[in-house]
Coordinates of N, CA and C and ligand atoms in Angstrom, one line a residue:
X45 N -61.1 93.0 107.4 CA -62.2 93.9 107.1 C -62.0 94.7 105.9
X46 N -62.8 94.8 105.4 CA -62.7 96.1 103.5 C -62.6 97.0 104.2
X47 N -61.6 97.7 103.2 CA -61.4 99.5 103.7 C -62.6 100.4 103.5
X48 N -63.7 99.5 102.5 CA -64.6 100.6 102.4 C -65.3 100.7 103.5
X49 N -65.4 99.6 104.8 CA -66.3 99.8 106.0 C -65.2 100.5 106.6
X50 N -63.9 100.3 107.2 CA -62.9 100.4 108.0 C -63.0 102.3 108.0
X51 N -63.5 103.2 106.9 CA -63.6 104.5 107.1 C -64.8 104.9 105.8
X52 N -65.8 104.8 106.5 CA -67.0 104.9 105.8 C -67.0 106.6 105.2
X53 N -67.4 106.1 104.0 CA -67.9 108.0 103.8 C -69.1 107.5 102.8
X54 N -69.7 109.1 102.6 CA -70.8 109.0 101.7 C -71.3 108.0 100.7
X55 N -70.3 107.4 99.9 CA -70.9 106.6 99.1 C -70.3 105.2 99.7
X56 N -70.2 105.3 100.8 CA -69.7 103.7 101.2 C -70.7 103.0 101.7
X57 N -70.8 101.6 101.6 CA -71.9 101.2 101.7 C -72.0 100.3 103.7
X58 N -72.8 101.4 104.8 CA -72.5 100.7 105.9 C -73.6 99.2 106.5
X59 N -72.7 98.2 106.5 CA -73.6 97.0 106.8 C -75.4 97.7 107.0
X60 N -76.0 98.9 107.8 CA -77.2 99.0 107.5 C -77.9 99.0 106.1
X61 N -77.3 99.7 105.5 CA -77.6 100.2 104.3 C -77.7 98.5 103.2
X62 N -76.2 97.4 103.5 CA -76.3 96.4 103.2 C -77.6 95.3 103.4
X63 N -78.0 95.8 104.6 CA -79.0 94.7 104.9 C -80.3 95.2 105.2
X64 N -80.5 96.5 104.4 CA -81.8 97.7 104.7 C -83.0 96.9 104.2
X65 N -83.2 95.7 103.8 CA -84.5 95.2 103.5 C -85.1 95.2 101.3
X66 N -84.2 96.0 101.0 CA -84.6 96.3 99.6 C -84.1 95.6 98.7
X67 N -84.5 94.9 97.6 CA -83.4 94.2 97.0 C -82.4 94.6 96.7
X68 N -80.9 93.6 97.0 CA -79.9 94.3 96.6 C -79.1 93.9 95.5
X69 N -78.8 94.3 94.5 CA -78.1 93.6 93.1 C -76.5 94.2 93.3
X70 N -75.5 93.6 92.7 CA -74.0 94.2 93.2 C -73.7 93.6 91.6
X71 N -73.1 94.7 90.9 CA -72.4 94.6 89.9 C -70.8 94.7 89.6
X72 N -70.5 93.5 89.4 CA -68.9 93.1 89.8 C -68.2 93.5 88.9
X73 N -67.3 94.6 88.5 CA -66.1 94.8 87.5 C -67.1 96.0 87.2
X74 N -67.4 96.6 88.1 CA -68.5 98.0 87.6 C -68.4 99.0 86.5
X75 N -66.7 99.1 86.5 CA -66.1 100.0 85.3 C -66.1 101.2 85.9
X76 N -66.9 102.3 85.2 CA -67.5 103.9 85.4 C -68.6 103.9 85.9
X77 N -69.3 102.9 86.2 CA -70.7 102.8 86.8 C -71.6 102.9 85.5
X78 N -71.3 102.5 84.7 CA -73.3 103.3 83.7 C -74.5 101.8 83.9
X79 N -73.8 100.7 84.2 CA -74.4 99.8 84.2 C -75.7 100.2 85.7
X80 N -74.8 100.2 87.1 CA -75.4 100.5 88.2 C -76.4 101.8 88.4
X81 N -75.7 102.9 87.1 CA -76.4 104.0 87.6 C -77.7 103.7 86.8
X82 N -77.9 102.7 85.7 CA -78.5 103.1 84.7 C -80.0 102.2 85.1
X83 N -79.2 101.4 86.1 CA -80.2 100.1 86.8 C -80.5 101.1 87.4
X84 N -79.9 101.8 88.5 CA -80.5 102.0 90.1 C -81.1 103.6 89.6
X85 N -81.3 103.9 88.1 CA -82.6 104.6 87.7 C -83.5 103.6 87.4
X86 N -83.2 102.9 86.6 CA -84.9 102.4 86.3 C -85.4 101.5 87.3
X87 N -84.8 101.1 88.7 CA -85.7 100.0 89.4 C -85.0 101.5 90.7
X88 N -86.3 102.0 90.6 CA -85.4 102.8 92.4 C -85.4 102.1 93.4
X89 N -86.8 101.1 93.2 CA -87.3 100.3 94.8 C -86.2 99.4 94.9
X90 N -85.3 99.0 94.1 CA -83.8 98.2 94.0 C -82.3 99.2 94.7
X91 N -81.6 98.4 95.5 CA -80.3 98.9 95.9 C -79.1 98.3 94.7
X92 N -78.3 99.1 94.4 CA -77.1 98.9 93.5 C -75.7 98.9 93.9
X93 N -75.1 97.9 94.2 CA -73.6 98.1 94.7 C -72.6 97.8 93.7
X94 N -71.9 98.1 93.6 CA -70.6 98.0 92.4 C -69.7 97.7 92.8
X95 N -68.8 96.8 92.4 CA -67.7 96.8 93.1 C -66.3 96.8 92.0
X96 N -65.4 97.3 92.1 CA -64.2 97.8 90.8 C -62.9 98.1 91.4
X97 N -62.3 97.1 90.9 CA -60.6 97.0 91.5 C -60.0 98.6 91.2
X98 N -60.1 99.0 90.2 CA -59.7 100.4 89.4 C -60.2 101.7 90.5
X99 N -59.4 102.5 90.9 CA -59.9 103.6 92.3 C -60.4 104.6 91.3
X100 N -59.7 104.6 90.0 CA -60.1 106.1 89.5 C -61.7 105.8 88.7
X101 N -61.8 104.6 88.0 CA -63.0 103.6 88.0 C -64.1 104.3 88.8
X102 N -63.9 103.9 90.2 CA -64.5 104.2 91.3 C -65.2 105.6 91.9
X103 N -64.0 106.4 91.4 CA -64.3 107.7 91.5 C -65.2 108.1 90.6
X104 N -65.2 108.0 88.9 CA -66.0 108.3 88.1 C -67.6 107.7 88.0
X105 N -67.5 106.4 88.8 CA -68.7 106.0 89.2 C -69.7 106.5 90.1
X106 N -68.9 107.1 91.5 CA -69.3 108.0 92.5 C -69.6 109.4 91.9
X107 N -68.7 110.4 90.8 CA -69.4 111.2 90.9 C -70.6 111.2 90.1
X108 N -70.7 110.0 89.3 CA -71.8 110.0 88.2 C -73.1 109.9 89.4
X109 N -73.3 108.7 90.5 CA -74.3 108.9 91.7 C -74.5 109.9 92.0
X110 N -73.5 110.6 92.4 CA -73.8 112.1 93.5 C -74.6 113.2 92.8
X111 N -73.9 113.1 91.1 CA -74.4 114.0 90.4 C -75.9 113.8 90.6
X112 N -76.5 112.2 90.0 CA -77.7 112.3 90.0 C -78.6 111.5 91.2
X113 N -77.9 112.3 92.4 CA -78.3 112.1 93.9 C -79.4 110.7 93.6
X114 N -78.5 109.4 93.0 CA -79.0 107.8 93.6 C -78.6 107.7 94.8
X115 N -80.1 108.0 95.3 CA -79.8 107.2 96.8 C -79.6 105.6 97.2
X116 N -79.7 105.3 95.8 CA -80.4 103.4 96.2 C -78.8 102.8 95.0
X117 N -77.7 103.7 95.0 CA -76.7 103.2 94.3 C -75.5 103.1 95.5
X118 N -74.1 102.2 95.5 CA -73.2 102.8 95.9 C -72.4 102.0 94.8
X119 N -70.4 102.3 95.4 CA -69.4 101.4 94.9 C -68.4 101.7 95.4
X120 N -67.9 100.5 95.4 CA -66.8 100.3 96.4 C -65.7 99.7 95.7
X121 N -64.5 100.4 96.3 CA -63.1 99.7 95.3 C -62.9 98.4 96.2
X122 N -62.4 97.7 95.4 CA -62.3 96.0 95.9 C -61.9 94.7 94.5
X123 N -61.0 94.1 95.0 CA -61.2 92.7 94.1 C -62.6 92.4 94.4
X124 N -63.1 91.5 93.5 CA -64.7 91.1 93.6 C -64.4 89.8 94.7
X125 N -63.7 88.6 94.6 CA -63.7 87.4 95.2 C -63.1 88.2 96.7
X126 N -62.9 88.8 97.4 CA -62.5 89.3 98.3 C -63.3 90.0 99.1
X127 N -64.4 90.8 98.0 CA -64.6 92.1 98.6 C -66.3 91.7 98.9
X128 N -66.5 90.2 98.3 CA -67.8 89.9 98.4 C -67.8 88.8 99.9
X129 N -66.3 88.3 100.4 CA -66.1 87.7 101.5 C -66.6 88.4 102.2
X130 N -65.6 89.5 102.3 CA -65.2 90.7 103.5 C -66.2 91.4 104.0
X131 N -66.9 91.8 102.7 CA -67.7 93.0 103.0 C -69.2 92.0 103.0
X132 N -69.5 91.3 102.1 CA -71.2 91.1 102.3 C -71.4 89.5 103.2
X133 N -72.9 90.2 103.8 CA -73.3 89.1 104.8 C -74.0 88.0 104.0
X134 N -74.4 86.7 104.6 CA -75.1 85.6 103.6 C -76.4 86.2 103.5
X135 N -76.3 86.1 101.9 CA -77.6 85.4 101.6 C -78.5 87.1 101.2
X136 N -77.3 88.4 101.0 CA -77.9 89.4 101.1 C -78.3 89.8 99.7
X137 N -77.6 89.5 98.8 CA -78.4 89.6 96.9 C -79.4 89.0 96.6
X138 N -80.1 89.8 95.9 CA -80.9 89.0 95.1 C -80.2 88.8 93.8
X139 N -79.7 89.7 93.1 CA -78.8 89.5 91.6 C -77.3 90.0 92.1
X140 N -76.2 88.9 91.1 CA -75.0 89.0 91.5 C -75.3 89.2 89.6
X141 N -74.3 90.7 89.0 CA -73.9 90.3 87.6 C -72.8 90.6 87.7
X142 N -72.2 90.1 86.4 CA -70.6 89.7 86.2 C -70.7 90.2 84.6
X143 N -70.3 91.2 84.3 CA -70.5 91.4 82.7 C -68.9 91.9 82.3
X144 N -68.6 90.5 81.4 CA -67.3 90.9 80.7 C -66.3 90.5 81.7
X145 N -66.1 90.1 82.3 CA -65.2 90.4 83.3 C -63.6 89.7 82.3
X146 N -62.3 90.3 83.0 CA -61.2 90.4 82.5 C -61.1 89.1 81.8
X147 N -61.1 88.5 80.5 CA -60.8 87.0 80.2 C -59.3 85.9 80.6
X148 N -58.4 87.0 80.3 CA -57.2 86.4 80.8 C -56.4 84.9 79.5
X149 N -56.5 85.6 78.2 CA -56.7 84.8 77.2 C -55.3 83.7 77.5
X150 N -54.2 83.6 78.0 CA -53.1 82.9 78.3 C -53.1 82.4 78.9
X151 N -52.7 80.9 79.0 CA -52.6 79.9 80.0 C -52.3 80.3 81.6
X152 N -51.1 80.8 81.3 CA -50.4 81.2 82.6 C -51.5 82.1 83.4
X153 N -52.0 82.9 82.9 CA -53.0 84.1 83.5 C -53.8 83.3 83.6
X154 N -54.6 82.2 83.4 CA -56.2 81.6 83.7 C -56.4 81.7 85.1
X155 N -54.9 81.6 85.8 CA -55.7 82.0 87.2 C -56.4 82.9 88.4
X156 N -55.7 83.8 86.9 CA -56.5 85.4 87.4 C -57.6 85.5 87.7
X157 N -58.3 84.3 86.3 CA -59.6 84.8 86.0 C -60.6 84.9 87.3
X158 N -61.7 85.6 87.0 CA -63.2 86.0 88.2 C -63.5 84.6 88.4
X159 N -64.2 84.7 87.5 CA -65.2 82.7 87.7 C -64.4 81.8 87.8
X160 N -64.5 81.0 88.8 CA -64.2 79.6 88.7 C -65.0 79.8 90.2
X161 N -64.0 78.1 90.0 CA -65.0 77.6 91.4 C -64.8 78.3 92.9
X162 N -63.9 78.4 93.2 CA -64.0 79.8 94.7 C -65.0 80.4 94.4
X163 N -64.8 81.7 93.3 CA -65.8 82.6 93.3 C -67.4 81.7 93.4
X164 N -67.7 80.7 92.5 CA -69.0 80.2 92.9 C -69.3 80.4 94.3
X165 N -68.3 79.7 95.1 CA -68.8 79.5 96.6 C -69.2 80.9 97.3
X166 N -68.6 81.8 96.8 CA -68.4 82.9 97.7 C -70.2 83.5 96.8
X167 N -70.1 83.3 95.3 CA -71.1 84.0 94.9 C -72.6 83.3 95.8
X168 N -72.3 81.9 96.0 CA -73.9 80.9 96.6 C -73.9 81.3 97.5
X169 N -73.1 81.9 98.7 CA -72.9 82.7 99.9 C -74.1 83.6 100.0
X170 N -73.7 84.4 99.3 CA -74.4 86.0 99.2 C -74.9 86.2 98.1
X171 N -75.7 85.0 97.3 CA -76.8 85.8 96.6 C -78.3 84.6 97.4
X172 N -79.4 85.2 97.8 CA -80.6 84.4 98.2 C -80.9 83.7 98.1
X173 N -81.2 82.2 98.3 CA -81.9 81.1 97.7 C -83.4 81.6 96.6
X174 N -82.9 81.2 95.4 CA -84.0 81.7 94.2 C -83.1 82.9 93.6
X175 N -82.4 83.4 94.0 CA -81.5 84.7 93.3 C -80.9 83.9 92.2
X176 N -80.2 85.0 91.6 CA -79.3 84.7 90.7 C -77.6 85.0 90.0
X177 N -77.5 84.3 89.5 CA -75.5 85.1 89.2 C -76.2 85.0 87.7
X178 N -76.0 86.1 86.8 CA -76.0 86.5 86.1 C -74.5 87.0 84.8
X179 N -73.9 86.4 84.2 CA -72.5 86.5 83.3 C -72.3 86.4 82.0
X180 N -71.8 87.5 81.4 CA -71.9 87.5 79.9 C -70.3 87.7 80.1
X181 N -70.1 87.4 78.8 CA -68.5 87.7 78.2 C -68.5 87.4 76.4
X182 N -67.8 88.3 76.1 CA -67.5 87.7 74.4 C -66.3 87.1 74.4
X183 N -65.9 86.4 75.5 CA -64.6 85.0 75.2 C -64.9 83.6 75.5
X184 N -65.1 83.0 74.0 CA -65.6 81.7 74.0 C -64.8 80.6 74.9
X185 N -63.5 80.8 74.9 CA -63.1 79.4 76.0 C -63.0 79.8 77.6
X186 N -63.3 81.6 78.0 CA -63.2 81.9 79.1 C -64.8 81.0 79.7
X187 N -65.6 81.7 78.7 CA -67.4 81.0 78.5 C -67.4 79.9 78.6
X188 N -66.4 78.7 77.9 CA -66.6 77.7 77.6 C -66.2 77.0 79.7
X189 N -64.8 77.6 80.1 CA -64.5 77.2 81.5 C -65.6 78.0 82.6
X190 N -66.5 78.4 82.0 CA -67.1 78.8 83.5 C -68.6 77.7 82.9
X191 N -68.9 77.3 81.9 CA -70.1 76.2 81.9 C -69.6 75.1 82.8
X192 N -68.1 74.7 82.4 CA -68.1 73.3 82.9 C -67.9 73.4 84.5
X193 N -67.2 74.5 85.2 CA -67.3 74.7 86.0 C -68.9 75.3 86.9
X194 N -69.4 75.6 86.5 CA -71.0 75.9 87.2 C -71.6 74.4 86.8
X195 N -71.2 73.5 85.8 CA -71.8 72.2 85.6 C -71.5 71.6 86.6
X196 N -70.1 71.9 87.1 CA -70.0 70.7 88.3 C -70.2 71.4 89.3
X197 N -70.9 72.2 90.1 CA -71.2 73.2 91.5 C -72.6 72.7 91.8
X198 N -72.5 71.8 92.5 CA -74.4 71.5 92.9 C -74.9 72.8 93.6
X199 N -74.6 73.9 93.8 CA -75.3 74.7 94.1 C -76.0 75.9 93.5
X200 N -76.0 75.8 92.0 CA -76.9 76.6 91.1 C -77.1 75.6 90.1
X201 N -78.6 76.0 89.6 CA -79.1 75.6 88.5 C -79.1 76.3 87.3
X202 N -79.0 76.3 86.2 CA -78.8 77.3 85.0 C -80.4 77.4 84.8
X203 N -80.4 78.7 84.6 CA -81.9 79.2 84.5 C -81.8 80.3 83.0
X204 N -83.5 80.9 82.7 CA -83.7 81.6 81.3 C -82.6 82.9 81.4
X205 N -82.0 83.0 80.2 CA -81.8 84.2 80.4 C -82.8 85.4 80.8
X206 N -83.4 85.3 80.4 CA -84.6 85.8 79.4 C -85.3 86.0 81.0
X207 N -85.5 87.0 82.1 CA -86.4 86.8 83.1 C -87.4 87.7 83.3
X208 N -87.8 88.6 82.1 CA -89.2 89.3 81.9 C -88.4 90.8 82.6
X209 N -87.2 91.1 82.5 CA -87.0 92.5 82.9 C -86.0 92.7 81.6
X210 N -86.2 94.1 81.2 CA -85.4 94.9 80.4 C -84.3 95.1 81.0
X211 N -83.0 95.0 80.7 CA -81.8 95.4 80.9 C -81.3 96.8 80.3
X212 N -80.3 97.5 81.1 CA -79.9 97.9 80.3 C -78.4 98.0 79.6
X213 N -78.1 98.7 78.7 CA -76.7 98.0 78.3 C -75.6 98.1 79.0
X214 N -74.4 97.2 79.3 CA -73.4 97.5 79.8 C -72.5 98.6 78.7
X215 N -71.2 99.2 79.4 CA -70.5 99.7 78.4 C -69.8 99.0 77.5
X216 N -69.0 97.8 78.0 CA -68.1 96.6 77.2 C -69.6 96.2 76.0
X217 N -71.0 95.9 76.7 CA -71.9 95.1 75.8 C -71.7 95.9 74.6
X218 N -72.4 97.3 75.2 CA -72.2 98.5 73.7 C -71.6 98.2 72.9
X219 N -70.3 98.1 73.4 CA -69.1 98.1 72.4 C -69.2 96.8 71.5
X220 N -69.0 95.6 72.4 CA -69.2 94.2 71.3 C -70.2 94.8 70.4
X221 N -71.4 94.6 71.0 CA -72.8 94.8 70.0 C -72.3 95.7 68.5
X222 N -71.5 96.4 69.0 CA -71.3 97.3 68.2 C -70.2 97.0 66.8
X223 N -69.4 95.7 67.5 CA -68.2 95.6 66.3 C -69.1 94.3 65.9
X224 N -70.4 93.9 66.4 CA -71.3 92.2 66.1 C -70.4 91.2 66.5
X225 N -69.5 91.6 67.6 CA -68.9 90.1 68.5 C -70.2 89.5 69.0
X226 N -69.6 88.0 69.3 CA -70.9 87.0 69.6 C -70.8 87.7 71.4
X227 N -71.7 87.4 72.0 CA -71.5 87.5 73.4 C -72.7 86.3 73.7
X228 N -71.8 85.8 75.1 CA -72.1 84.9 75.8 C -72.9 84.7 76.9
X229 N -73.9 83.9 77.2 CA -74.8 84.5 78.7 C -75.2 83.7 79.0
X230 N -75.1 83.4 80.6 CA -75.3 82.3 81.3 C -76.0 83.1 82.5
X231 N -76.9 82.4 83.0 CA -77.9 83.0 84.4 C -77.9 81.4 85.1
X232 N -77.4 81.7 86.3 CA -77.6 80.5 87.2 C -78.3 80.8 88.4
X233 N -79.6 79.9 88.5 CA -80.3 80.4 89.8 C -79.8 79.3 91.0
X234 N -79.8 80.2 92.3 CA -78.8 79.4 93.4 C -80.7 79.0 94.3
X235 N -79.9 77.6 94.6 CA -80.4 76.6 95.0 C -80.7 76.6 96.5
X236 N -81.3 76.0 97.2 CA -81.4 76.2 98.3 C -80.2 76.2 99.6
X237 N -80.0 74.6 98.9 CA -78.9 74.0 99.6 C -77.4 73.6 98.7
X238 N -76.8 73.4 98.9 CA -76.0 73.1 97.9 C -76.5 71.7 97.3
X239 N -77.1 70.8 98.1 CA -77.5 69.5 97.3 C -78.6 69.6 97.2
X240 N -79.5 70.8 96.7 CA -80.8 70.4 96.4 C -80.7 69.8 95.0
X241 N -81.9 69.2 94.1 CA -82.4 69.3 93.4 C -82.6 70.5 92.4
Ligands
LIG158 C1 -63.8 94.4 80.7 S1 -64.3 95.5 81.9 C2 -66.1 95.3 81.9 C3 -66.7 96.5 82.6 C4 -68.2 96.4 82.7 N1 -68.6 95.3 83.6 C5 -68.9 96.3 81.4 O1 -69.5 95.3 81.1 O2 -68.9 97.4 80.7 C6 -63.8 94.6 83.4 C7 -63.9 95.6 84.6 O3 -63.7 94.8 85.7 C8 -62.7 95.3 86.6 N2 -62.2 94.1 87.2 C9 -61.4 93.1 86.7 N3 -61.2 92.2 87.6 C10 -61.7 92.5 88.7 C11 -61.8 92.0 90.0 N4 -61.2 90.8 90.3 N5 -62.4 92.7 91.0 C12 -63.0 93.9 90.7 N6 -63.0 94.4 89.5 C13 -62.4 93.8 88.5 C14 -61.8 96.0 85.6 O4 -61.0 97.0 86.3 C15 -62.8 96.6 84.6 O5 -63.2 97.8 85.0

């Protein structure tokens, strides 16, 4: 079980709250939260979960909610491939994003990395049939291993980036945008079945 159910407090997110009916989007590697807070202002009728290995991370993320009393935000400390087993039930996202997540440029470390194929499985789990996983990064061969990997997963299709909603910026995006690194983006919509069509 996640420690964040094991002793719930205010911003912890309890299976009701998980499965309250509203769409729920979970932003993996949250950071300080601006991504989640910045969503779960402009869509209130949307829930925002964050999830961030980093406790002090986590804390700066919570007070930034409390401050501006989001009711429809939480975040929880967690590895992401763990904490999306542990803690979420099937099929409860509608958007899974993954922005930047750690690249892990050295051979030996590639195992670290978020994406690969586990995480797929765990991500087709818990995001809705028609939802989506959503992943940007500015490292071309991290980018390059999660195409060929989602190429071989019969259970998402790669869909537009582009899905008629404004975003708003991550902190890491800021920053690329800012020095004109290329950044990378892939949106994969999950499939019914794993062998649909
Ligand atoms: C490069 S930063 C990107 C932050 C943010 N997503 C953005 O775009 O501004 C990666 C973040 O993911 C967190 N992180 C890395 N691996 C993680 C994992 N396996 N589970 C949860 N958080 C992770 C790091 O602590 C860090 O805050």
């Amino acid at each position: 079980m996640n420690a964040a159910l094991d002793a719930p407090g205010p911003a912890d997110p309890p299976l009701e709250w998980l499965r309250s009916g509203e769409p729920l989007e979970i932003d993996l590697g949250c950071h300080k939260g601006t991504f989640v807070v910045a969503m779960a202002r402009q869509f209130p009728c949307v829930r925002f979960l964050g999830i961030e290995r980093q406790r002090g991370r986590v804390e700066k993320s919570r007070a930034k909610i409390e401050r501006l009393a989001l009711a429809n935000a939480r975040v929880v400390p967690g590895e992401g491939l763990e904490t999306l087993r542990d803690l979420l039930p099937d099929g409860v996202a509608r958007v899974v994003h993954v922005s930047f997540p750690d690249p892990w440029p050295k051979r030996r470390h590639q195992a670290r990395r978020l994406v690969n194929r586990a995480f797929l499985d765990e991500a087709w789990r818990v995001i809705e049939p028609g939802g989506t996983l959503r992943v940007m990064t500015d490292d071309a061969p991290y980018f390059a291993a999660m195409i060929g990997v989602a190429a071989g997963f019969p259970g998402f299709r790669e869909a537009d980036w582009e899905d008629g909603r404004i975003y708003p910026e991550t902190e890491f995006q800021r920053k690329f945008a800012a020095l004109a690194k290329p950044i990378y983006r892939l949106a994969l919509r999950r499939c019914d079945s794993m062998s649909s069509e």
